[in-house]
XYZ file of C-alpha atoms in Angstrom:
519
model
C -2.464 19.304 7.276
C -1.611 22.722 8.886
C 0.284 22.860 12.207
C -0.464 25.838 14.412
C 0.970 27.417 17.410
C -1.209 28.588 20.438
C -1.086 32.149 19.330
C -2.066 31.370 15.636
C -5.097 29.316 16.975
C -6.023 32.292 19.339
C -5.847 34.614 16.380
C -7.985 32.291 14.329
C -10.706 32.167 17.061
C -10.599 35.771 17.619
C -10.939 36.620 13.928
C -13.758 34.123 13.506
C -15.639 35.715 16.483
C -14.893 39.435 15.968
C -14.667 39.702 12.327
C -17.109 37.125 10.947
C -19.624 37.288 13.865
C -19.462 33.755 14.846
C -20.346 33.572 18.585
C -17.703 32.065 20.837
C -20.399 29.937 22.385
C -21.228 28.564 19.045
C -17.673 27.461 18.633
C -17.576 25.997 22.042
C -20.915 23.956 21.353
C -19.272 22.645 18.076
C -16.145 21.654 19.905
C -18.075 19.759 22.427
C -20.166 17.808 20.008
C -17.054 16.825 18.152
C -15.726 15.285 21.303
C -18.978 13.549 21.946
C -18.589 12.054 18.442
C -15.240 10.665 19.086
C -16.480 9.329 22.843
C -19.035 7.358 20.679
C -16.484 5.880 18.571
C -14.452 4.861 21.627
C -17.020 3.319 23.964
C -20.176 2.912 21.667
C -23.452 4.399 23.019
C -23.093 6.363 26.176
C -26.287 5.276 27.893
C -25.403 3.399 31.062
C -21.807 4.332 30.923
C -20.027 6.153 33.695
C -17.841 9.099 32.523
C -15.820 11.491 34.574
C -14.798 14.918 33.196
C -12.072 17.042 34.636
C -12.709 20.621 33.788
C -10.595 23.817 34.121
C -11.878 27.252 34.681
C -11.180 28.522 31.030
C -12.658 27.656 27.730
C -11.146 24.235 27.706
C -13.375 23.521 30.909
C -16.504 25.143 28.894
C -15.945 22.558 26.176
C -16.078 19.889 28.823
C -19.254 21.476 30.146
C -20.774 20.934 26.746
C -19.504 17.384 26.575
C -21.245 16.678 29.846
C -24.563 18.022 28.745
C -24.754 15.914 25.649
C -23.559 12.740 27.363
C -26.222 13.192 29.972
C -28.884 13.604 27.288
C -27.393 10.474 25.751
C -28.073 8.624 29.076
C -24.702 8.512 30.503
C -23.956 8.844 34.217
C -21.649 12.085 34.268
C -19.570 13.288 36.903
C -17.777 16.653 36.480
C -14.904 17.451 38.646
C -13.739 21.016 38.368
C -10.278 22.764 39.204
C -12.177 26.061 40.313
C -14.675 27.499 42.370
C -17.902 27.963 40.474
C -17.872 31.694 41.015
C -14.450 31.869 39.075
C -16.037 30.435 35.790
C -16.809 33.309 33.234
C -17.594 34.067 29.717
C -18.819 31.213 27.444
C -17.773 28.661 29.733
C -20.112 30.125 32.439
C -23.052 29.885 29.895
C -22.475 26.273 29.530
C -21.926 25.785 33.194
C -25.301 27.330 33.969
C -27.067 25.189 31.510
C -25.412 22.141 32.962
C -26.571 23.193 36.490
C -30.062 23.660 35.177
C -29.944 19.998 34.184
C -29.316 19.198 37.913
C -25.608 18.328 37.139
C -23.480 20.066 39.650
C -19.732 20.121 39.159
C -17.583 19.075 42.219
C -14.648 21.167 43.106
C -11.425 19.277 43.382
C -9.105 22.177 44.496
C -7.871 21.096 47.843
C -5.622 18.064 48.956
C -8.790 16.312 50.591
C -10.183 15.759 47.124
C -7.594 13.388 46.068
C -9.542 10.525 47.526
C -12.707 11.554 45.601
C -10.589 11.513 42.427
C -9.269 7.874 43.362
C -12.837 6.696 44.038
C -14.211 8.126 40.700
C -11.486 6.383 38.952
C -12.514 3.025 40.267
C -15.989 3.332 38.871
C -15.556 5.382 35.642
C -15.562 3.846 32.169
C -14.118 6.876 30.576
C -12.097 10.122 31.534
C -12.417 13.323 29.650
C -9.543 15.738 30.116
C -10.770 19.465 29.675
C -8.261 20.899 32.394
C -5.909 23.153 30.424
C -6.117 24.239 26.675
C -3.508 25.312 24.119
C -2.734 28.410 26.053
C -0.886 26.408 28.877
C 2.785 26.519 29.206
C 5.258 25.437 31.950
C 4.505 23.063 34.635
C 1.043 22.237 36.072
C 0.369 23.067 39.695
C 1.423 20.538 42.143
C -2.151 19.589 43.192
C -3.216 19.298 39.675
C -0.163 17.220 38.796
C -1.139 14.716 41.630
C -4.539 14.355 40.061
C -3.088 13.839 36.656
C -0.924 10.972 38.102
C -4.093 9.269 39.607
C -5.831 9.458 36.295
C -2.748 8.159 34.234
C -2.256 5.283 36.770
C -5.842 4.371 36.756
C -5.673 2.177 33.430
C -8.981 3.873 32.266
C -9.249 5.287 28.726
C -8.767 9.178 28.442
C -9.897 11.409 25.761
C -8.143 14.878 25.769
C -9.958 17.967 24.632
C -7.781 19.887 22.172
C -4.689 19.040 23.865
C -3.598 16.813 26.760
C -3.301 18.889 29.979
C 0.381 19.573 30.833
C 1.624 19.568 27.190
C 2.983 22.755 25.604
C 0.985 23.630 22.394
C 4.019 25.194 20.860
C 6.897 22.967 21.812
C 5.621 19.635 22.451
C 7.412 19.514 25.775
C 6.158 18.622 29.212
C 7.612 20.015 32.466
C 5.945 17.742 34.965
C 2.838 15.529 35.020
C 0.768 15.450 31.807
C -2.401 13.588 30.799
C -1.389 10.568 28.708
C -4.484 10.570 26.456
C -5.739 7.479 24.478
C -7.142 9.914 21.771
C -7.019 13.718 21.604
C -9.757 15.659 19.738
C -8.072 19.089 18.558
C -10.104 21.834 17.057
C -9.769 23.429 13.548
C -6.149 22.646 13.030
C -3.662 20.465 14.745
C -1.290 22.321 17.124
C 2.410 21.777 16.452
C 3.031 20.514 19.896
C 0.671 17.535 19.340
C 3.169 16.089 16.793
C 6.546 16.834 17.790
C 8.990 16.167 20.676
C 7.014 14.402 23.592
C 3.556 15.316 22.053
C 2.864 11.918 20.194
C 3.511 10.092 23.323
C 0.759 11.816 25.395
C -1.631 12.671 22.463
C -2.468 9.043 21.533
C -4.755 8.829 18.420
C -5.163 12.380 17.056
C -8.493 13.595 15.483
C -8.624 17.170 13.995
C -12.327 18.159 14.243
C -14.021 20.953 12.293
C -15.809 23.505 14.474
C -17.039 25.761 11.668
C -14.200 28.272 11.456
C -13.806 29.051 7.794
C -10.704 27.549 6.208
C -9.959 30.900 4.311
C -9.158 32.427 7.694
C -6.085 30.288 7.964
C -4.898 31.040 4.444
C -4.960 34.733 5.490
C -2.800 34.072 8.146
C -0.022 32.653 5.912
C 0.750 29.712 8.063
C 3.566 27.759 6.529
C 3.785 24.816 8.898
C 2.438 21.413 7.764
C 2.249 17.762 8.801
C 3.153 15.696 5.688
C 0.147 13.461 4.385
C -0.102 11.050 1.665
C -2.254 13.738 -0.321
C 0.529 16.161 -0.167
C 3.109 13.583 -1.488
C 0.747 12.409 -4.025
C 0.387 15.963 -5.581
C 4.199 16.375 -5.788
C 4.814 13.368 -7.769
C 4.864 13.912 -11.626
C 2.928 11.645 -13.984
C 5.142 9.544 -16.249
C 4.669 10.269 -20.041
C 3.983 7.223 -22.171
C 7.039 8.206 -24.522
C 9.317 8.828 -21.432
C 12.730 7.248 -21.517
C 15.720 6.876 -19.036
C 16.839 10.279 -19.906
C 13.451 11.621 -18.875
C 13.864 10.819 -15.277
C 16.979 12.477 -14.091
C 20.756 11.694 -14.446
C 22.029 11.448 -10.851
C 25.664 11.662 -9.706
C 26.678 10.459 -6.267
C 30.094 10.840 -4.641
C 30.339 8.313 -2.006
C 32.199 5.411 -0.300
C 35.641 4.852 0.875
C 37.448 1.762 2.105
C 35.429 -0.129 4.603
C 32.356 2.249 3.794
C 31.376 1.035 0.521
C 28.117 -0.344 1.554
C 26.832 3.501 2.009
C 27.683 4.137 -1.518
C 25.868 1.062 -2.758
C 22.732 1.709 -0.639
C 22.470 5.627 -1.578
C 22.948 4.722 -5.214
C 20.337 1.849 -5.351
C 17.861 4.129 -3.583
C 18.197 6.837 -6.171
C 17.135 4.045 -8.744
C 14.304 2.797 -6.680
C 13.031 6.238 -6.148
C 12.676 6.568 -9.900
C 15.878 8.072 -11.329
C 16.562 7.210 -14.888
C 20.351 6.920 -14.681
C 22.636 6.782 -11.743
C 26.332 7.232 -11.764
C 28.356 6.479 -8.624
C 31.905 8.113 -8.309
C 34.115 6.273 -5.702
C 37.726 6.104 -4.839
C 39.603 4.259 -7.496
C 40.620 1.527 -4.957
C 37.197 0.349 -4.411
C 35.817 0.923 -7.765
C 36.348 -2.736 -8.970
C 34.405 -3.810 -5.882
C 31.554 -1.513 -6.689
C 31.525 -2.729 -10.426
C 30.753 -6.207 -8.973
C 28.423 -5.207 -6.279
C 26.177 -3.015 -8.443
C 24.599 -4.045 -11.697
C 22.119 -1.178 -12.545
C 24.396 1.435 -11.352
C 27.167 2.879 -13.490
C 30.389 3.597 -11.669
C 33.347 5.987 -12.133
C 36.837 5.969 -10.325
C 38.124 8.933 -8.602
C 41.467 10.168 -7.460
C 42.174 8.763 -4.157
C 44.185 9.077 -0.962
C 46.575 6.447 0.344
C 43.580 5.442 2.627
C 41.396 4.654 -0.403
C 39.209 7.853 0.273
C 38.225 10.555 -2.109
C 41.208 12.782 -2.722
C 41.297 16.664 -2.979
C 42.435 16.225 -6.371
C 39.030 14.720 -7.398
C 37.200 18.053 -7.724
C 37.884 18.775 -11.339
C 36.744 15.208 -12.257
C 33.684 15.598 -10.207
C 32.755 18.821 -11.617
C 33.214 17.427 -15.192
C 30.849 14.467 -14.587
C 28.342 16.836 -13.133
C 28.067 18.748 -16.302
C 26.092 15.665 -17.546
C 23.888 15.266 -14.444
C 20.988 16.954 -13.057
C 21.805 16.503 -9.328
C 24.688 15.772 -7.037
C 24.489 13.652 -3.773
C 27.675 14.084 -1.787
C 28.807 12.349 1.447
C 27.685 9.043 2.261
C 30.673 6.945 3.568
C 33.272 9.292 2.285
C 35.205 9.368 5.572
C 36.836 12.088 7.715
C 40.169 11.935 5.836
C 41.920 15.295 5.780
C 42.186 15.362 2.022
C 38.738 14.263 1.577
C 37.528 17.125 3.912
C 39.467 19.295 1.830
C 37.808 18.073 -1.390
C 34.176 18.753 0.115
C 35.104 22.270 1.126
C 36.710 23.038 -2.298
C 33.846 21.722 -4.317
C 30.788 23.087 -2.460
C 31.329 26.666 -3.471
C 31.580 25.615 -7.153
C 28.206 23.862 -7.269
C 25.706 25.092 -9.651
C 23.295 22.341 -9.545
C 21.159 20.970 -6.953
C 23.155 18.979 -4.283
C 22.353 16.833 -1.270
C 24.925 16.802 1.282
C 24.951 14.030 3.941
C 26.968 12.245 6.536
C 30.688 12.700 6.073
C 29.919 15.427 3.619
C 28.216 17.382 6.585
C 31.043 16.650 9.001
C 33.521 17.958 6.518
C 31.767 21.284 6.713
C 31.677 21.456 10.704
C 33.491 24.460 11.834
C 33.478 25.926 8.375
C 29.747 26.075 7.562
C 29.928 29.528 6.146
C 31.164 27.536 2.932
C 27.477 26.660 2.424
C 26.632 30.300 2.081
C 28.720 30.475 -1.090
C 26.919 27.383 -2.761
C 25.460 28.781 -5.971
C 22.385 26.229 -5.841
C 20.105 25.676 -2.900
C 21.467 22.782 -1.133
C 19.648 19.983 0.761
C 21.388 18.995 3.958
C 20.291 15.968 5.880
C 21.896 16.199 9.257
C 21.118 13.823 12.233
C 20.958 15.921 15.582
C 24.773 15.534 16.242
C 25.640 16.567 12.762
C 23.328 19.584 13.139
C 24.986 20.409 16.402
C 28.417 20.453 14.890
C 27.369 22.645 12.072
C 25.641 25.100 14.353
C 28.254 24.941 16.790
C 25.915 24.068 19.697
C 25.216 21.107 21.886
C 22.998 18.191 20.590
C 20.406 18.509 23.410
C 20.155 22.038 22.259
C 19.048 20.818 18.770
C 16.796 18.287 20.262
C 15.066 20.612 22.606
C 14.380 22.965 19.847
C 14.063 20.849 16.429
C 11.769 23.181 14.543
C 13.812 26.438 15.562
C 17.107 24.710 14.864
C 16.027 23.620 11.426
C 14.493 27.003 10.535
C 17.631 28.910 11.710
C 19.956 26.586 9.558
C 17.692 27.021 6.501
C 18.022 30.691 6.695
C 21.475 31.023 7.524
C 22.665 28.659 4.786
C 19.878 29.327 2.171
C 19.222 25.747 2.238
C 16.561 22.980 2.648
C 17.111 21.287 5.977
C 16.209 17.715 6.674
C 16.672 17.328 10.471
C 16.383 13.680 10.820
C 15.058 11.710 13.976
C 11.676 11.253 15.380
C 9.362 13.283 13.446
C 11.984 14.371 11.057
C 11.693 18.148 10.243
C 12.087 19.794 6.803
C 12.569 23.573 6.595
C 13.329 25.883 3.744
C 14.662 29.362 3.640
C 11.241 30.899 2.982
C 9.882 29.755 6.547
C 8.132 26.643 5.356
C 8.066 23.697 7.769
C 6.898 20.124 7.288
C 6.762 17.552 10.081
C 7.030 13.904 8.729
C 4.823 11.307 10.458
C 6.206 8.123 9.026
C 9.101 6.010 10.402
C 9.900 3.987 13.443
C 12.676 3.132 15.906
C 13.786 0.033 13.932
C 15.303 2.425 11.318
C 17.930 3.438 13.872
C 20.366 1.170 12.041
C 23.456 2.018 9.916
C 22.793 2.886 6.233
C 19.330 4.189 6.520
C 20.241 7.693 6.248
C 22.302 6.814 3.152
C 18.987 5.538 1.462
C 17.427 8.817 2.271
C 19.997 10.611 0.564
C 19.775 8.536 -2.653
C 15.717 8.909 -2.537
C 15.941 12.636 -2.478
C 18.509 12.749 -5.234
C 16.369 10.555 -7.305
C 13.388 12.719 -6.946
C 15.125 15.902 -7.670
C 16.139 14.200 -10.824
C 12.587 13.724 -11.721
C 11.832 17.452 -11.728
C 10.793 17.989 -8.118
C 12.107 21.113 -6.401
C 14.594 20.472 -3.361
C 11.958 21.206 -0.839
C 9.441 18.975 -2.639
C 11.918 16.196 -2.980
C 12.957 16.433 0.606
C 9.162 16.289 1.829
C 8.353 13.387 -0.366
C 11.489 11.663 0.038
C 11.374 11.633 3.742
C 7.656 10.470 3.732
C 8.539 7.528 1.314
C 11.583 6.641 3.297
C 9.786 6.464 6.545
C 6.852 4.595 5.162
C 9.184 1.952 3.741
C 10.563 1.362 7.212
C 7.050 1.228 8.540
C 6.119 -1.449 5.837
C 9.320 -3.413 6.610
C 8.833 -3.278 10.351
C 5.209 -4.595 9.999
C 6.427 -7.778 8.237
C 9.884 -8.121 9.921
C 9.545 -6.390 13.339
C 11.795 -3.395 14.415
C 14.393 -5.254 16.408
C 15.845 -7.011 13.264
C 15.235 -4.256 10.830
C 18.399 -3.326 8.629
C 18.752 -0.697 5.990
C 18.459 -3.260 3.236
C 15.007 -3.911 4.421
C 13.999 -0.259 3.965
C 15.590 -0.373 0.512
C 13.623 -3.393 -0.394
C 10.166 -1.867 0.750
C 10.927 1.604 -0.951
C 8.969 0.632 -4.152
C 6.056 -0.509 -2.106
C 5.933 2.535 -0.144
C 5.891 4.816 -3.228
C 3.367 2.613 -4.912
C 0.879 2.567 -2.020
C 1.134 6.468 -1.642
C 0.581 7.177 -5.310
C -2.112 4.742 -5.620
C -3.779 5.823 -2.258
C -3.536 2.279 -0.870
C -3.266 1.642 2.925
């Protein structure tokens, strides 16, 4: 699924109208029909139902006028409340307003404070609200009077369907700066807008439907949009088929450098995740002092001891041993649970510039590079970095809220600066590469906010790279599988008690249902 900005959608509309000759009024008609189709799914046949449509003065309002006409034809009682004088309506919206008025349906302006009582009364008797106030071109805060009406709608308890985007939500950022329609469903047109799926967007969008309004798909390809929502279909296409004569060496040799005294769980989770993601052989290199513990704790994972510090963390002297082991491996995962010991930090900073094979850097591996992130520019392979917002902020030298308020931009900036694939973790994890490609991941839930879940993601991505996926492909698929495993676990166990081990346990099922197209 493509994710468009408001400007990209406007360009798409303009091209369809001006270059292909599709009249704007046709696109508006198709948009309205798609909303009506969704309304029928929500409430059944409209006959006898009371439906209130809030319409703005632009094309979004015009879509609302189309919806009103078709609902009237279907036998509904339709009330259109308009945020403009009739004389202010122009263009295609005016065409549809004229038709509506010819059907003896006259919109009622609600543009002054006295109209609040009319809105309140309408909410008492309506069965459904249609939000066609502002479209994708909206940004900033809604006017005060409109905001009061939006608050009345939200507090009414009535189902709301938003036309293209909930009014008050920014299509480009997913942010709100005041009252915003909290829709039960949103019908967006042609392609989803990125603001619907990031930041606050999902909280206000409700169930999202992307509707075809007859804009040819090749126009989108001509715009070279490289922003996507990850879907099962995308992930399925990334996964390689297993050959009948495959063997353990066929599916990747993974080397993990992880763990320290008190943090051995991170190493165990990451290495087992690599195996459950499909890797053929996994070797876990740990400080010598915890090696015997890992030998007992892990059965399927091979373990190797590394030179250590007095605190049982990886020593700077371990660089040579790790590079030697990496010669026989396909990919390195570095960081889970290695600690912030000074010698360990020096180890990370020393080894990263020497890496010629794919590497995933996570957790303490990223923290070791904070303040010295320029080292990443010397990495000879394209690294995969998996920071949470705090780690990203430390790497970029900014505040965490600056990252959170601009998640897509922060990920893109980091990807270009360090020639890396960035996995910015959190709600709707962002994956970005140096070429400008961005994926937004839809899976995962708040129950996964538990220690160790990030270590599992590191292992999953490493395991997928070992099977031949590119760093970007492995990040996209790995994040999807990881989040889906958390969703499956939460479905059975609930979110409150969810722990990282549950995510690991459900990882095989997440992979299976995705590849086999199951729900």
